[in-house]
PDB file of C-alpha atoms in Angstrom:
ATOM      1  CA  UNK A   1     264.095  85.986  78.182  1.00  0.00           C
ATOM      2  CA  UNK A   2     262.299  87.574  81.736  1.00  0.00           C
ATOM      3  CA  UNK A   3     263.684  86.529  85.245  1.00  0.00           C
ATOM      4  CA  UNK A   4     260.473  83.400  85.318  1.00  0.00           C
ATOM      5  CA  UNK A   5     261.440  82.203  82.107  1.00  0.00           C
ATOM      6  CA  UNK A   6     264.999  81.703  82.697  1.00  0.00           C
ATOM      7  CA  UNK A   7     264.055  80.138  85.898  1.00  0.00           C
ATOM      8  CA  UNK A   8     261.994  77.447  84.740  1.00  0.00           C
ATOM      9  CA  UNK A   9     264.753  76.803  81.301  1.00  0.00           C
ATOM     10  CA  UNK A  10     267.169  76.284  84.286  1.00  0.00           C
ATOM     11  CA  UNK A  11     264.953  74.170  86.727  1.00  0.00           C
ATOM     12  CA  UNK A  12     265.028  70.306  86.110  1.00  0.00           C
ATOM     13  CA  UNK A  13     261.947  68.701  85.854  1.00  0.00           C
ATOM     14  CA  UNK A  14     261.693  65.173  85.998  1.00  0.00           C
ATOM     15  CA  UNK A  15     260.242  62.574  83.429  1.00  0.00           C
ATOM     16  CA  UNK A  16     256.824  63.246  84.144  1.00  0.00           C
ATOM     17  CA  UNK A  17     257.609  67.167  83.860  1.00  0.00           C
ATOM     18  CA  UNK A  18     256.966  67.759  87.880  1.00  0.00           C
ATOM     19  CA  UNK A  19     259.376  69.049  90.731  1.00  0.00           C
ATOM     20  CA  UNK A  20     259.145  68.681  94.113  1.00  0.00           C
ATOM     21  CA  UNK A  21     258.308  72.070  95.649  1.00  0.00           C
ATOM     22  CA  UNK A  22     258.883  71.937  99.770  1.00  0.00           C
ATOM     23  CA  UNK A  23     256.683  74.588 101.551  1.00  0.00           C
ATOM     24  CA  UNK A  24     257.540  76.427 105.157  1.00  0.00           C
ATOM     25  CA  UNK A  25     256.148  78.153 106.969  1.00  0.00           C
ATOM     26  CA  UNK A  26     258.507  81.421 106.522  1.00  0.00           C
ATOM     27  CA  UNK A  27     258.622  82.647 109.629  1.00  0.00           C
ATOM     28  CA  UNK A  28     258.453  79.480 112.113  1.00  0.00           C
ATOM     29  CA  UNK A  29     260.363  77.575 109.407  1.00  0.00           C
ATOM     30  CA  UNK A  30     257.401  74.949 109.821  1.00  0.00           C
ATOM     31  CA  UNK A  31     257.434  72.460 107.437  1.00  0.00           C
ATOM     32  CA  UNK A  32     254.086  72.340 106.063  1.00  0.00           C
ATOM     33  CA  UNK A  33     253.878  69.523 102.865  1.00  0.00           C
ATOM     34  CA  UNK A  34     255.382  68.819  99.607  1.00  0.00           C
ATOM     35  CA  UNK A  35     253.746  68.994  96.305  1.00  0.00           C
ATOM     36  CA  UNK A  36     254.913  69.129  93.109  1.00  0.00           C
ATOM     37  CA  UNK A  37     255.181  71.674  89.740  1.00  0.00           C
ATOM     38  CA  UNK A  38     255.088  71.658  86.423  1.00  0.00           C
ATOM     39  CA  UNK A  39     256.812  74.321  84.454  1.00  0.00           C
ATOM     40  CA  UNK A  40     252.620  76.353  84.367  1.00  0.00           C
ATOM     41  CA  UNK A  41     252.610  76.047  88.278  1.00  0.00           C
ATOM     42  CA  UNK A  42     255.856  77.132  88.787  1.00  0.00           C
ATOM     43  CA  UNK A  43     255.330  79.948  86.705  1.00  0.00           C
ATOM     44  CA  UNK A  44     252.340  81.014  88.458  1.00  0.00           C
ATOM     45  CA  UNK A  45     254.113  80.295  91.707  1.00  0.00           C
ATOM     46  CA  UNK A  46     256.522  82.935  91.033  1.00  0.00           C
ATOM     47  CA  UNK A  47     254.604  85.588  89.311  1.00  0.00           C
ATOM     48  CA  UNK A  48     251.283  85.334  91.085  1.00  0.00           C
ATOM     49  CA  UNK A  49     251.571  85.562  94.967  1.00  0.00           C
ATOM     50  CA  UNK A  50     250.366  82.234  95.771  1.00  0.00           C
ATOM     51  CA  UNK A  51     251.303  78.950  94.978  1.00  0.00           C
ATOM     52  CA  UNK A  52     250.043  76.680  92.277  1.00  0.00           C
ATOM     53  CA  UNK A  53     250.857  72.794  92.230  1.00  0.00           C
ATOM     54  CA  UNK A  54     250.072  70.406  89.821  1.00  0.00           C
ATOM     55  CA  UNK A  55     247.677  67.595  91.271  1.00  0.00           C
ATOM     56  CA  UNK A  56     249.182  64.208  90.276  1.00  0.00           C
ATOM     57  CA  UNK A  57     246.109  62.181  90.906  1.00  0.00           C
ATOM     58  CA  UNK A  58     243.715  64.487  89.391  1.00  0.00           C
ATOM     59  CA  UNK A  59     245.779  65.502  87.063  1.00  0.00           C
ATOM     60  CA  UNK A  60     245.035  69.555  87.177  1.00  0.00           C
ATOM     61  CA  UNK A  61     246.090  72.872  88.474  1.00  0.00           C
ATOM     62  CA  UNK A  62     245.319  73.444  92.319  1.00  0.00           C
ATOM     63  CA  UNK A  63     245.935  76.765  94.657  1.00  0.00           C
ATOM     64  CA  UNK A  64     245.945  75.922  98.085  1.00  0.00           C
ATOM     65  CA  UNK A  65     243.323  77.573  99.690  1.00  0.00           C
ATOM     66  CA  UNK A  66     240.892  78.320  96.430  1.00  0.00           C
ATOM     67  CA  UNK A  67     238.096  75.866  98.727  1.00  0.00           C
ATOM     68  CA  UNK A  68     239.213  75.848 101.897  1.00  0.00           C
ATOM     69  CA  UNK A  69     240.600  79.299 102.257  1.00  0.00           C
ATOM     70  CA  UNK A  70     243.480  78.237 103.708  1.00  0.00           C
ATOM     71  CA  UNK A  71     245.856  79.778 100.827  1.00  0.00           C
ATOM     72  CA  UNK A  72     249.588  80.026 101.214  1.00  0.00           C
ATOM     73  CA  UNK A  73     250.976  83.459  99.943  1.00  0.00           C
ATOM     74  CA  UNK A  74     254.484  83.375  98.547  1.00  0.00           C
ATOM     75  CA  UNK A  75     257.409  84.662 100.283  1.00  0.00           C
ATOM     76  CA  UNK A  76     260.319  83.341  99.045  1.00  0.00           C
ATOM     77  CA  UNK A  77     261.447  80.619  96.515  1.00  0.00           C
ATOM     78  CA  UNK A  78     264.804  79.050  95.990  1.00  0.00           C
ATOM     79  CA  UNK A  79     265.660  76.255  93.832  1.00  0.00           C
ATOM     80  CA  UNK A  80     268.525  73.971  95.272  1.00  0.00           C
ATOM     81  CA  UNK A  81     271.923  73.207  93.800  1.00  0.00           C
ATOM     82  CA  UNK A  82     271.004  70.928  90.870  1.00  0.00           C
ATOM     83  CA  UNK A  83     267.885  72.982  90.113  1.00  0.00           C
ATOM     84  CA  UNK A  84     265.565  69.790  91.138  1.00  0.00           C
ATOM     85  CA  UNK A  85     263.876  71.001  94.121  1.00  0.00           C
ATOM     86  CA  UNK A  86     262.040  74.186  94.865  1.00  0.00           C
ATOM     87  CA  UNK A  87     261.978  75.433  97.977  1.00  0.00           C
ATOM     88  CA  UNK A  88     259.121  77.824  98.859  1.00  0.00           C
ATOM     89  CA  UNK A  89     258.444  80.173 101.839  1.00  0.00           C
ATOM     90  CA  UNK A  90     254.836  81.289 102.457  1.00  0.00           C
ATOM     91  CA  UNK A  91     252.750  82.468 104.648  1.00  0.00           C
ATOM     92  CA  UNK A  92     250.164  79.739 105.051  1.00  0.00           C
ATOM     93  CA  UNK A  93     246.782  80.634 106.422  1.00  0.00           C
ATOM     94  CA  UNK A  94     245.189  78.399 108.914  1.00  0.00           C
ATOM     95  CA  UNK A  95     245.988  74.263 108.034  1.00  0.00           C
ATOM     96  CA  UNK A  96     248.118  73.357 105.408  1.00  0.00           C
ATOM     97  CA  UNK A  97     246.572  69.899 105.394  1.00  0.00           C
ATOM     98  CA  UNK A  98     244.112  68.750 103.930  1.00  0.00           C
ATOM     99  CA  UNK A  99     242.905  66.684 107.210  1.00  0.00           C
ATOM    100  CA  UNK A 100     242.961  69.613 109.215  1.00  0.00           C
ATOM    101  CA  UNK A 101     246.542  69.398 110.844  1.00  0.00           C
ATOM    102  CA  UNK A 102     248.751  72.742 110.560  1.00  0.00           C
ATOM    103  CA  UNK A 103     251.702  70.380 108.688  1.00  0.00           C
ATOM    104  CA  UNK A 104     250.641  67.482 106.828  1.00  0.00           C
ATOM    105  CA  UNK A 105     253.376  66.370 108.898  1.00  0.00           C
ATOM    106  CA  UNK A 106     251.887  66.191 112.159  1.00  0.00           C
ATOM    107  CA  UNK A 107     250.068  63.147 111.501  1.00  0.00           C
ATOM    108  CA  UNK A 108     252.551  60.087 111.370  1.00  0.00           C
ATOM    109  CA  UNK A 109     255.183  61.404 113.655  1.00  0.00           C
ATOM    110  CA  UNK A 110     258.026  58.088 114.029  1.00  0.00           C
ATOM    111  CA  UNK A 111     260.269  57.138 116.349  1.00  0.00           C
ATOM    112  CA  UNK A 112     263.440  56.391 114.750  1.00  0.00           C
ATOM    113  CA  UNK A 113     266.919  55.806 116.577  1.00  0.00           C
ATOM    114  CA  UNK A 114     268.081  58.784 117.361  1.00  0.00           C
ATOM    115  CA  UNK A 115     271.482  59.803 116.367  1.00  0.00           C
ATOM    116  CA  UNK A 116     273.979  61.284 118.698  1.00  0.00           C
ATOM    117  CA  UNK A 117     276.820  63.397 117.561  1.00  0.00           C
ATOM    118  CA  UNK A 118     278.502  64.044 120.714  1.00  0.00           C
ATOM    119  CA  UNK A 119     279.759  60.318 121.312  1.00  0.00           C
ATOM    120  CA  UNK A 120     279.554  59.797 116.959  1.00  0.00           C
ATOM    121  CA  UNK A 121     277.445  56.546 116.980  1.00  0.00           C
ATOM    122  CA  UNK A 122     273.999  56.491 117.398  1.00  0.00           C
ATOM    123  CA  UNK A 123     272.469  55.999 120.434  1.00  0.00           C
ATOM    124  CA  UNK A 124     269.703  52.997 121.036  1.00  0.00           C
TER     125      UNK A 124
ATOM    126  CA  UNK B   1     255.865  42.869 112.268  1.00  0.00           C
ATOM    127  CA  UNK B   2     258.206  45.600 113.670  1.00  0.00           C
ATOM    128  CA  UNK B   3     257.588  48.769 113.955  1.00  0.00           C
ATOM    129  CA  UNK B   4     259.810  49.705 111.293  1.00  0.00           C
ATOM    130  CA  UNK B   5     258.603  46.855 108.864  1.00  0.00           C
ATOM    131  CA  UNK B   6     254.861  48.775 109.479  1.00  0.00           C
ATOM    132  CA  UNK B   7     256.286  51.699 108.690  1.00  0.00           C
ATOM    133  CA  UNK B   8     257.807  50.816 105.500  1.00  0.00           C
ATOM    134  CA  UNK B   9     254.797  49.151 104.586  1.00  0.00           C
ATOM    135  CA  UNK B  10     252.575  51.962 105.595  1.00  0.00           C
ATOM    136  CA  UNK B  11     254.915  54.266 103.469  1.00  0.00           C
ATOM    137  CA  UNK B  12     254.229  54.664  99.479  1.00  0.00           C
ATOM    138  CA  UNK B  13     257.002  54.769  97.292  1.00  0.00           C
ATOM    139  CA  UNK B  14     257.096  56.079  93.805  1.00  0.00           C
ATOM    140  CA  UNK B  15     257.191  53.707  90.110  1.00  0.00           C
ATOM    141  CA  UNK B  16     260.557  53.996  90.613  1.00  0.00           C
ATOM    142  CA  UNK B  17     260.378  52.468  94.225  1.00  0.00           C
ATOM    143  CA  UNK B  18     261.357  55.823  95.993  1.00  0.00           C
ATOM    144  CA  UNK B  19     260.657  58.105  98.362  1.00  0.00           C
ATOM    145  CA  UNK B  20     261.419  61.667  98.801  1.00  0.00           C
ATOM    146  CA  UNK B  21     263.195  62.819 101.904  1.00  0.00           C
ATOM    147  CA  UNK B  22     263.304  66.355 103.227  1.00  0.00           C
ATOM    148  CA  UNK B  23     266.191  67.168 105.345  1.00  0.00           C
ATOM    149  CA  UNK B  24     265.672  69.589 108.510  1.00  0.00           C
ATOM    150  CA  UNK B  25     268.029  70.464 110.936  1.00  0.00           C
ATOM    151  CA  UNK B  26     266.125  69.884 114.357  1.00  0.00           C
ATOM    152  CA  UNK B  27     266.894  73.242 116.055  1.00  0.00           C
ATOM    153  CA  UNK B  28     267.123  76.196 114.021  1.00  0.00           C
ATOM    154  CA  UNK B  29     264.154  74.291 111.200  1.00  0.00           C
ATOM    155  CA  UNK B  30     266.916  75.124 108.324  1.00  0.00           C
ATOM    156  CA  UNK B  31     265.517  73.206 105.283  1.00  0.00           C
ATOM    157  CA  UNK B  32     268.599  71.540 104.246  1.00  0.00           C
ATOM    158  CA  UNK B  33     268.301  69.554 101.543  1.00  0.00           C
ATOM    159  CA  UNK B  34     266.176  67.080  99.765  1.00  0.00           C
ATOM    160  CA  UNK B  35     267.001  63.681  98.606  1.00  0.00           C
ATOM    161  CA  UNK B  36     265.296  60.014  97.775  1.00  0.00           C
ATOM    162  CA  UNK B  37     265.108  56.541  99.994  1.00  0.00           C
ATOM    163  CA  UNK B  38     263.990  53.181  98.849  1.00  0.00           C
ATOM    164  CA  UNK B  39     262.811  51.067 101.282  1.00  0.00           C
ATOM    165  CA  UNK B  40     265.891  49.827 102.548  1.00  0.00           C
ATOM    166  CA  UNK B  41     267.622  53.028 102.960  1.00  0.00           C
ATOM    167  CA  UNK B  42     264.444  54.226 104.930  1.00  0.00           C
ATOM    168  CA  UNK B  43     264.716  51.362 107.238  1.00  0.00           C
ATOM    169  CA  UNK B  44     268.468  52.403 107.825  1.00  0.00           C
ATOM    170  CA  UNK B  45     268.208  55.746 108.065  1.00  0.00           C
ATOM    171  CA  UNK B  46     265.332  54.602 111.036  1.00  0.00           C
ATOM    172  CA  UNK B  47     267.461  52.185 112.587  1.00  0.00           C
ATOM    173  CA  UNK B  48     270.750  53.761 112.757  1.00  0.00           C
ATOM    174  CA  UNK B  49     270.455  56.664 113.631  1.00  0.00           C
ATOM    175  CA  UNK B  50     272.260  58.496 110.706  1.00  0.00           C
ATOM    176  CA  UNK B  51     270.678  59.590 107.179  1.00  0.00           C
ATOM    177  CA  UNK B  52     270.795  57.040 103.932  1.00  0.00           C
ATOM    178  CA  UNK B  53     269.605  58.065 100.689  1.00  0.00           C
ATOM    179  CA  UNK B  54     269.820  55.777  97.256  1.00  0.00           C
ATOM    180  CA  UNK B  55     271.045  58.059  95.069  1.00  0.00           C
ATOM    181  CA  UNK B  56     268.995  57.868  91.766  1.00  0.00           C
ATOM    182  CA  UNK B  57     272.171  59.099  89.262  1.00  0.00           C
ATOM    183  CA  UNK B  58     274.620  56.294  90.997  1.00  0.00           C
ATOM    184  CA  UNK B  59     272.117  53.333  91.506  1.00  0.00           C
ATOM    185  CA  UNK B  60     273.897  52.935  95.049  1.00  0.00           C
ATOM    186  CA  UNK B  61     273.116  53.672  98.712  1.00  0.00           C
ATOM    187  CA  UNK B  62     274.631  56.760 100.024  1.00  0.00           C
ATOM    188  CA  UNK B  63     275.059  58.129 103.632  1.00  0.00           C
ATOM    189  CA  UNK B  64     276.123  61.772 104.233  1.00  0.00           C
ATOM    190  CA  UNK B  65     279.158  62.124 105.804  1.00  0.00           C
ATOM    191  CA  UNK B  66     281.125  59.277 104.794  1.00  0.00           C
ATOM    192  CA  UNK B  67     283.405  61.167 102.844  1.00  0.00           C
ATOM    193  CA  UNK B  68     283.379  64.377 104.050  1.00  0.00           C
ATOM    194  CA  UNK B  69     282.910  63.828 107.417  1.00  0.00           C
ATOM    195  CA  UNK B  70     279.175  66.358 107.057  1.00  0.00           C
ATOM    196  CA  UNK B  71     277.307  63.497 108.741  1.00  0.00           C
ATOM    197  CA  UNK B  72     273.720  63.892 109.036  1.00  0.00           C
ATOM    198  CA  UNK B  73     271.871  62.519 112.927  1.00  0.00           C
ATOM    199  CA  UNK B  74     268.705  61.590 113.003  1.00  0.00           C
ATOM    200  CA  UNK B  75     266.453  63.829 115.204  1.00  0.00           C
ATOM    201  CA  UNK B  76     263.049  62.733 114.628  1.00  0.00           C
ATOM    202  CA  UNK B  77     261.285  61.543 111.209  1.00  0.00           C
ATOM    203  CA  UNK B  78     257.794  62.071 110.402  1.00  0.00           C
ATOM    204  CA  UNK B  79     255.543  60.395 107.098  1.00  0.00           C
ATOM    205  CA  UNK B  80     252.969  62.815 105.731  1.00  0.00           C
ATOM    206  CA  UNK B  81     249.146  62.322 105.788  1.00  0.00           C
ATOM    207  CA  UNK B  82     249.756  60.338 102.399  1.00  0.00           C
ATOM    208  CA  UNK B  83     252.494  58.284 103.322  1.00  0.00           C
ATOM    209  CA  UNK B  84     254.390  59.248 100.930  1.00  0.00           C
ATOM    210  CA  UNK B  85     257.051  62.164 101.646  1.00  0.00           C
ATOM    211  CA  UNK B  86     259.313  61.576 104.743  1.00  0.00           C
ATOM    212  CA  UNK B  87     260.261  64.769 107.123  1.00  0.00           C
ATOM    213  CA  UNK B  88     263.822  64.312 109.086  1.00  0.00           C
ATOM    214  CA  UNK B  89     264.741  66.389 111.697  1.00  0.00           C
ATOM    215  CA  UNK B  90     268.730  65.695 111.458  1.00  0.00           C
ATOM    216  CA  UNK B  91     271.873  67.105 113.526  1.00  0.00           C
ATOM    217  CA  UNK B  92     273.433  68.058 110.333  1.00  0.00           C
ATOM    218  CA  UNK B  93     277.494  68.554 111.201  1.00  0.00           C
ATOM    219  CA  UNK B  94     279.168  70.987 108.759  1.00  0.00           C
ATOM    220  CA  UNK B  95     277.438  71.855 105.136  1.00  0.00           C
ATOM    221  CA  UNK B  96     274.663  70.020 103.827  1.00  0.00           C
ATOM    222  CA  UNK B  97     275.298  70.703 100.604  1.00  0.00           C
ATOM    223  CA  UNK B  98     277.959  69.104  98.086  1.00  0.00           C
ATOM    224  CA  UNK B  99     278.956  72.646  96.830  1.00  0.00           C
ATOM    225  CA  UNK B 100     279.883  73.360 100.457  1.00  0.00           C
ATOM    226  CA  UNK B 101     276.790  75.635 101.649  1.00  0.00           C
ATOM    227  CA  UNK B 102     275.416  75.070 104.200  1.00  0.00           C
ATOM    228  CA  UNK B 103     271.747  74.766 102.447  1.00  0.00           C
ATOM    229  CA  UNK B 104     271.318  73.358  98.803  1.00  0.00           C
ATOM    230  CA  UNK B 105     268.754  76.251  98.879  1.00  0.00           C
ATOM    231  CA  UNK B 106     271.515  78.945  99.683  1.00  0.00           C
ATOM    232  CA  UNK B 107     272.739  78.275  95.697  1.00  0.00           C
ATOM    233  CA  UNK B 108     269.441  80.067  94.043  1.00  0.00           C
ATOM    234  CA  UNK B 109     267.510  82.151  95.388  1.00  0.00           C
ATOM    235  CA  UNK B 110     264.671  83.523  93.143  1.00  0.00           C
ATOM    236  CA  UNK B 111     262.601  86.914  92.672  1.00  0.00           C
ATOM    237  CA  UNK B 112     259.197  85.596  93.460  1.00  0.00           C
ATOM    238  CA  UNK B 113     256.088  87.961  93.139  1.00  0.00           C
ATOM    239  CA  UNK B 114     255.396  88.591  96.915  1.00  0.00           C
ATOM    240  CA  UNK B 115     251.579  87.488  97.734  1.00  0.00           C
ATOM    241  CA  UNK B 116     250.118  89.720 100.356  1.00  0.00           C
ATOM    242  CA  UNK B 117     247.462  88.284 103.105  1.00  0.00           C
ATOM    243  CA  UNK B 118     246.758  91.632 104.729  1.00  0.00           C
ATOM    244  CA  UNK B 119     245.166  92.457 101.116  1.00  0.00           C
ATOM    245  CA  UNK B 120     244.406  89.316 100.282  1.00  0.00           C
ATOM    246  CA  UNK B 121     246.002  89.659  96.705  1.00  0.00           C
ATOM    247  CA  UNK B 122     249.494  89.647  95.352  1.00  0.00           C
ATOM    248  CA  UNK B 123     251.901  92.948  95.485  1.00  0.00           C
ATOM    249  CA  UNK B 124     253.293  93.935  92.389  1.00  0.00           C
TER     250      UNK B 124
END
């Protein structure tokens, strides 16, 4: 069995087949978005240089970056300690989003309590 | 309608009434962990200041922290441009992880292909 196919035996995909892959920026540690895998896209993922998701609503492959150029090259992976979550670090060119932001993240920001550990409650 | 009431109802939860969480620590942009809210674990985890999850293997709420004292602060939260993944930026105290590592992602690191933007194709 190669390195890839031992990883995807031992990652747990969920009922519809698909894991949630988180993507940062590896350098800034940005987080950029989540998509998700199946066991195709994360085999591409890792043996291809650029990540592959698994569109849920179009049901298809995508690469970031095959329209808008804006691919994200692989750095890193790492699944997490009950093999349900894969973490990858890329380098992403220009905006991860597809709305133009740099982190699908940066475009509902909250404002939640904030919790303070100095005094150990939170603070409101 | 609160703020937190729009939120919830601006957020899009899964068929199985969830929501996937990923778990930053605020300074340093570790990646922590990942783990699931339902709605009323997302309105706690904005209105007090600490992180609650429903865990999906127990069928019960769950805040880190409460038994081993690695209590997660909320920093800041963000939705993405769909609604439906939630960013925290915690002040996580101790390990994140149940295994006692710091990051669920320090427990497997894999042997991607590296992709290469300088040549604009993957290294082998």
């Amino acid at each position: 069995m190669s390195d890839v196919d031992a990883v995807i035996e031992r990652a747990t995909f969920d009922d519809a087949g698909l894991l949630p892959a988180i993507i940062q920026q590896w350098d800034t540690k940005e987080v950029l978005m989540l998509g998700y895998m199946n066991a195709e896209a994360l085999r591409r993922t890792l043996t291809e240089g650029r990540v592959t998701f698994w569109s849920r609503s179009r049901q298809e492959f995508w690469r970031k970056g095959d329209t808008s150029g804006n691919v994200q090259y692989v750095k890193g992976a790492a699944l997490d300690c009950d093999d349900d979550t894969l973490l990858v670090q890329v380098d992403q060119i220009g905006a991860a989003c597809h709305t133009g932001a740099r982190r699908c993240f940066d475009v509902d920001p909250l404002d939640p309590v904030i919790g303070d550990p100095v005094v150990g409650s939170p603070t409101t």
